[in-house]
Coordinates of C-alpha atoms in Angstrom, one line a residue:
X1 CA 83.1 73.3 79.8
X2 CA 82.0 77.1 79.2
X3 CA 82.5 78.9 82.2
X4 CA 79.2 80.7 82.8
X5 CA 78.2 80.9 86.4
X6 CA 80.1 83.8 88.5
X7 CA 80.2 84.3 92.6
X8 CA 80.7 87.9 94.1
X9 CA 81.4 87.7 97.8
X10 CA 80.2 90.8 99.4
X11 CA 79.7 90.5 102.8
X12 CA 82.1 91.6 104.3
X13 CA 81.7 94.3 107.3
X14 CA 83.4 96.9 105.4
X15 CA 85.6 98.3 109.1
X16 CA 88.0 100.4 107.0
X17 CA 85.2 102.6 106.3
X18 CA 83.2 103.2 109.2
X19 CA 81.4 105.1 110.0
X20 CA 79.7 105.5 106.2
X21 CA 79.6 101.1 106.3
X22 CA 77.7 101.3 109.2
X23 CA 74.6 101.5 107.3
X24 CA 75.6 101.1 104.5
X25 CA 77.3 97.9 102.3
X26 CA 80.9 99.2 101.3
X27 CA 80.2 97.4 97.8
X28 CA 78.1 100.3 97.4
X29 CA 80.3 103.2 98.2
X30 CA 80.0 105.3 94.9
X31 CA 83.1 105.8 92.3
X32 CA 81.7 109.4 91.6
X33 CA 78.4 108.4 90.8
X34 CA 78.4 104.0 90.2
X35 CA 78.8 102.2 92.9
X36 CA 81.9 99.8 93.3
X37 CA 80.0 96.7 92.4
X38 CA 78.2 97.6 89.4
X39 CA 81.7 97.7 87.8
X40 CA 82.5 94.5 89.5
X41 CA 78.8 93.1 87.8
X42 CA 79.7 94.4 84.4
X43 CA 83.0 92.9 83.9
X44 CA 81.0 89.6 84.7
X45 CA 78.9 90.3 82.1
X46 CA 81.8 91.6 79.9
X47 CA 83.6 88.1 80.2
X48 CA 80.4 85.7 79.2
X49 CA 78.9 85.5 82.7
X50 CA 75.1 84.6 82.8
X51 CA 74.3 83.8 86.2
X52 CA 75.8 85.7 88.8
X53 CA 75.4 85.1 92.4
X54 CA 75.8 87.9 95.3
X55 CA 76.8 86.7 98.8
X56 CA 75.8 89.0 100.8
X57 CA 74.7 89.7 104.7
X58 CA 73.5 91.6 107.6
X59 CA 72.7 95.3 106.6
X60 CA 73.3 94.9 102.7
X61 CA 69.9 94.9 101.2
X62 CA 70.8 98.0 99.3
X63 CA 72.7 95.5 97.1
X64 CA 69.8 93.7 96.2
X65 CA 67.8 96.7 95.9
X66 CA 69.6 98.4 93.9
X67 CA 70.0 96.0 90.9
X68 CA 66.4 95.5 91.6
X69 CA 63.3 97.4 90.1
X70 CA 62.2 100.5 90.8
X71 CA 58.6 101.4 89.7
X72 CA 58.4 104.4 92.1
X73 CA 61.6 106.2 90.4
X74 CA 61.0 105.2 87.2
X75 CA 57.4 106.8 87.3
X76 CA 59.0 109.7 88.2
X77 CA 61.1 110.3 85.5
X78 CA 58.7 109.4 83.3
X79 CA 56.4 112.1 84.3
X80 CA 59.6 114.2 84.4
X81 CA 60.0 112.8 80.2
X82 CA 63.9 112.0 81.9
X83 CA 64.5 109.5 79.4
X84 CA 67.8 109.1 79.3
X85 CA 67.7 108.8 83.1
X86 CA 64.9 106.6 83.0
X87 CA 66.4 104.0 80.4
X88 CA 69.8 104.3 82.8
X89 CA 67.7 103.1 85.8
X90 CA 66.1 100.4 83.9
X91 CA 68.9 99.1 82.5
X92 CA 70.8 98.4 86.0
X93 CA 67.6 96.0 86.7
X94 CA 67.9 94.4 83.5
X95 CA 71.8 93.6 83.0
X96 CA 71.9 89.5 84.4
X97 CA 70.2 87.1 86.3
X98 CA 71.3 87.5 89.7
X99 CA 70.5 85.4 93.1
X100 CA 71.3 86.4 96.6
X101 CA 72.3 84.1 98.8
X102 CA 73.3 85.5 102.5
X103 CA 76.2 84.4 104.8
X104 CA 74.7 84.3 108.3
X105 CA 78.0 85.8 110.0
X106 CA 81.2 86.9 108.7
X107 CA 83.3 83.9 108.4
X108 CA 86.1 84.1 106.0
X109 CA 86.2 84.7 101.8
X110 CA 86.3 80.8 101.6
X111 CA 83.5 80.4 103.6
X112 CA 81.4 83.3 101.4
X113 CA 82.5 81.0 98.4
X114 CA 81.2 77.8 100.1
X115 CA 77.4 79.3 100.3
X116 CA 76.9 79.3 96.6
X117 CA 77.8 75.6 96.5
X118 CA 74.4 74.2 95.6
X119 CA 74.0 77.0 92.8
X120 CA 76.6 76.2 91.0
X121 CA 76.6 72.4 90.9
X122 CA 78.9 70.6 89.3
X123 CA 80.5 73.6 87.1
X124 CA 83.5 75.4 86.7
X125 CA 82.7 79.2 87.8
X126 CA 84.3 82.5 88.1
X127 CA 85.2 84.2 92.1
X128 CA 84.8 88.6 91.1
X129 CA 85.6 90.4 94.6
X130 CA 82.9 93.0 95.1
X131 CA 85.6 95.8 96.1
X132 CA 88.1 95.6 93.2
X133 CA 87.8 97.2 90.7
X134 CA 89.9 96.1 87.7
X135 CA 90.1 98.4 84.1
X136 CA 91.1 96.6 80.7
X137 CA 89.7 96.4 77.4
X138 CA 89.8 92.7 78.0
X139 CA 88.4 92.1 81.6
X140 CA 90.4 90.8 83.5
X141 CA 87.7 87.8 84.5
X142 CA 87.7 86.7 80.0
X143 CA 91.4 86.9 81.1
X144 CA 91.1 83.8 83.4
X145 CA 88.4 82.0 81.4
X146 CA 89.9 82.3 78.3
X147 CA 93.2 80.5 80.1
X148 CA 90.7 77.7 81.9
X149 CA 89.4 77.1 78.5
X150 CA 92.9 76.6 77.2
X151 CA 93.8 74.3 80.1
X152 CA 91.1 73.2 81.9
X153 CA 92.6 73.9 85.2
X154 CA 91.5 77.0 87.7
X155 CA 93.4 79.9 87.5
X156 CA 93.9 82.4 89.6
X157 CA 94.7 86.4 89.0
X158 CA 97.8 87.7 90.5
X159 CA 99.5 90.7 90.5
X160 CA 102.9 92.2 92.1
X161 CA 102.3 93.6 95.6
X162 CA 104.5 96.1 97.4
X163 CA 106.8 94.7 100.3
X164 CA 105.0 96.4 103.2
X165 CA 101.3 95.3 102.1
X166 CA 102.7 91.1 101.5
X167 CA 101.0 90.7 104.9
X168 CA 97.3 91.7 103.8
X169 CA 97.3 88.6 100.7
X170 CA 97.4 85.5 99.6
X171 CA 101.4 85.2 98.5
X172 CA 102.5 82.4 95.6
X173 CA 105.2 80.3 94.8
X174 CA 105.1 79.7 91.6
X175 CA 106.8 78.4 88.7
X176 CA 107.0 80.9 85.5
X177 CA 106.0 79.2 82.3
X178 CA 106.4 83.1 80.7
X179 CA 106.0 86.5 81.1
X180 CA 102.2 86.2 82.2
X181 CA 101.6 82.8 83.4
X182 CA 103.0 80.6 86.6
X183 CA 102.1 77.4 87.5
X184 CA 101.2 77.3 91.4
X185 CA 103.6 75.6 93.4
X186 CA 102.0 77.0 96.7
X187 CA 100.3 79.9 98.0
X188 CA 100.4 81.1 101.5
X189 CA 97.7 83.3 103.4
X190 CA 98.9 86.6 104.9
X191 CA 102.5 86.2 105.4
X192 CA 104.8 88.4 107.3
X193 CA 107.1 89.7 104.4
X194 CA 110.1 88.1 105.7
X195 CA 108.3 84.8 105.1
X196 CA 106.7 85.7 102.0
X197 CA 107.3 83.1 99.1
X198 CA 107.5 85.8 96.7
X199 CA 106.6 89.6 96.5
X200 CA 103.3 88.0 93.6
X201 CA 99.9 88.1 95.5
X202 CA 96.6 86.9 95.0
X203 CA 93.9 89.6 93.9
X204 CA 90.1 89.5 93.6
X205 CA 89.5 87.7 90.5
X206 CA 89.7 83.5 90.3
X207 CA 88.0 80.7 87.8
X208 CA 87.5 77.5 89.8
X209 CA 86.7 74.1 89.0
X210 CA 83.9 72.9 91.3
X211 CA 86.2 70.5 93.1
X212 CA 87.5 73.5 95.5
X213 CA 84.2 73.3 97.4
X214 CA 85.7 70.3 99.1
X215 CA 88.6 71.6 99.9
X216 CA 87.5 74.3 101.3
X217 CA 85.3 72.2 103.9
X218 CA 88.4 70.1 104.1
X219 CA 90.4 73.0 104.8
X220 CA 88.2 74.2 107.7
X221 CA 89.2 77.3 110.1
X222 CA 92.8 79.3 108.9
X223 CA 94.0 82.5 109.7
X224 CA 92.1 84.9 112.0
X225 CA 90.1 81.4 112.8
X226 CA 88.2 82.1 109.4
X227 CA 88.1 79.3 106.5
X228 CA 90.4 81.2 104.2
X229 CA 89.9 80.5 100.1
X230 CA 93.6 80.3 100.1
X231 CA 93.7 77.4 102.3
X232 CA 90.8 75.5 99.9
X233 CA 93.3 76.6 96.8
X234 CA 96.1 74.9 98.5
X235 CA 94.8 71.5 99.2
X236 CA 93.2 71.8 95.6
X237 CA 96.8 72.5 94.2
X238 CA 97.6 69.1 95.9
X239 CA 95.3 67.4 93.2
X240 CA 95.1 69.7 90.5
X241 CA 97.5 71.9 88.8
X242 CA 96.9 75.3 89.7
X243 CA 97.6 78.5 87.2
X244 CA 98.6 81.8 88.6
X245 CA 98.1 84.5 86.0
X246 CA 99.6 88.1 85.7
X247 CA 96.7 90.3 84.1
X248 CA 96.5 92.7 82.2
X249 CA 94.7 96.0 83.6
X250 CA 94.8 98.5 85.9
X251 CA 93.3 97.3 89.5
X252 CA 91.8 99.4 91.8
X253 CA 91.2 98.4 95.6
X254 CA 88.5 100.1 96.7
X255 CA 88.3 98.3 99.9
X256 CA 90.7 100.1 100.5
X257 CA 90.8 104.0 101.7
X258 CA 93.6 105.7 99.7
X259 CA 92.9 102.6 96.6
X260 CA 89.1 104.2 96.7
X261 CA 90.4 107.7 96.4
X262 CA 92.5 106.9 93.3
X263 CA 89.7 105.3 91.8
X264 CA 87.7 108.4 92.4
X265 CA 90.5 110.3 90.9
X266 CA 90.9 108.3 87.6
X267 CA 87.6 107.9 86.7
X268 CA 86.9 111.4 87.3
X269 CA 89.8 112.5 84.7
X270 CA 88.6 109.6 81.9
X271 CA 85.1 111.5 82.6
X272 CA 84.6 114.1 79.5
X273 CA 82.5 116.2 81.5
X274 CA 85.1 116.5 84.9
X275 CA 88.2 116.1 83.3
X276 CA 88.9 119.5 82.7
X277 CA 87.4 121.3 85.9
X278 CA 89.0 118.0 87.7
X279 CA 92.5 118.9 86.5
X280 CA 92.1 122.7 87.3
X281 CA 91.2 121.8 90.8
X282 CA 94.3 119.5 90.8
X283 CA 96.6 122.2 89.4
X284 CA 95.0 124.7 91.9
X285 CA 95.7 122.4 95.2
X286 CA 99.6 121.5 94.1
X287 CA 100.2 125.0 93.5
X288 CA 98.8 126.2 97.0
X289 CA 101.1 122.6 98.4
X290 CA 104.2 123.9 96.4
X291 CA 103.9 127.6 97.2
X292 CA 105.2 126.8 101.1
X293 CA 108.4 124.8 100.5
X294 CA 109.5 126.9 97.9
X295 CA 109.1 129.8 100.6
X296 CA 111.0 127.8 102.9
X297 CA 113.6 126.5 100.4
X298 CA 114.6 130.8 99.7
X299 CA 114.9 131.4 103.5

């Protein structure tokens, strides 16, 4: 079965970046000048996605309004004969069908996932986390689906994760069948490092048979006494095989405050019209950081 039906959990609180996520949804916070989630919406679309559904929550109706219409702006810039703005702003409200469906309280990723139950039915579907951003000329999301396809059996994207972050992910065990692919032998939820299966973690990007909706009732409250997705993966793992794939692409966690500034960074230098100036700035700040240790170093 074609997987066509994709879930983007964004409601999250966004803490990390308060005081902006106070009022506004962190899956909005601008990579110069697109916010996070339209990338996350695109690679969707990218990997054969038709029907996407947004969980969101309190305080994120700019989500919803932004992929909406917008007669008022786009009168504007008609007036203004902006066309190339205007078709950019029409386009945003014309890329998928997309349903909202809202989490009443924070509650855990696997809980998020649960809420889009009835919408997807009886149907494999893809999981895109709205604050990772991942960059490849083959999405990372066709990367999954194009393995389901092969195997029929849900697949998950992993990636290696450095030893002092082991305790903010999902951690596998898992048994290599080669350089890319593992088959799941168990996957734990936020692990000290000493207790970590293996240094390969979990990342924002999963295809799911529908099954894993019972698990994750079955699976109830986890860590942080939230219902953790990587609870419902392991009690599906008991039934089904499980694949743990190694992508291929350059992630970006912009949930993340240092991860967000990178992505700023990168974008800004792929950008024909800031690359230059962007790298001259660059140049400019690592010459006034070198200038005082190599003072130092001559005394």
């Amino acid at each position: 079965m074609k997987v066509k039906k994709a879930v983007i959990p964004a409601a999250g609180l966004g803490t990390r970046f308060l005081p902006a996520t106070k009022s506004m949804p962190k899956e909005m916070l601008p990579i110069i000048d697109t916010p996070v989630i339209q990338y996350v919406v695109e690679e969707a679309i990218a990997s054969g996605i038709e029907d996407i559904i947004i969980i969101t929550g309190r305080g994120k109706r700019a989500i919803e309004d932004y992929f909406d219409d917008s007669p008022e702006l786009e009168m504007h810039l008609a007036k203004k004969h902006q066309t190339d703005m205007l078709k950019l702003v029409r386009d945003i409200s014309s890329l998928v069908d997309i349903h909202y469906i809202r989490q009443k309280e924070p509650n855990g990723l696997g809980d998020a996932v649960l809420r889009a139950e009835k919408h997807i039915g009886n149907e494999p579907f893809a999981v895109l986390l709205g604050d990772d951003i991942i960059v490849n000329d083959k999405p990372c999301t066709a990367q999954l689906i194009e393995n389901f396809e092969k195997y029929g059996r849900s697949t998950i994207a992993v990636e290696e994760v450095p030893y002092e972050k082991l305790s903010s992910y999902g951690i596998i065990k898992g048994k290599p069948i080669d350089d890319s692919l593992y088959v799941l032998e168990d996957i734990v939820e936020k692990p000290s490092p000493e207790a970590a299966p293996s240094n390969i973690g979990a990342i924002g990007r999963y295809v799911f048979t529908p099954e894993i909706f019972d698990c994750i009732k079955e699976a109830g409250a986890g860590v942080g006494s939230e219902i953790q997705l990587t609870d419902g993966i392991r009690l599906l793992n008991r039934s089904q095989m499980i694949y743990a794939c190694r992508f291929k692409g350059k992630r970006f966690d912009t949930g993340d405050r240092l991860g967000y500034v990178k992505s700023i960074v990168d974008f800004a230098l792929k950008n024909e019209n800031l690359r230059d100036d962007v790298l001259e700035y660059l140049w400019e700040i690592m010459a006034v950081e070198k200038a005082p240790a190599e003072q130092n170093e001559q005394r």
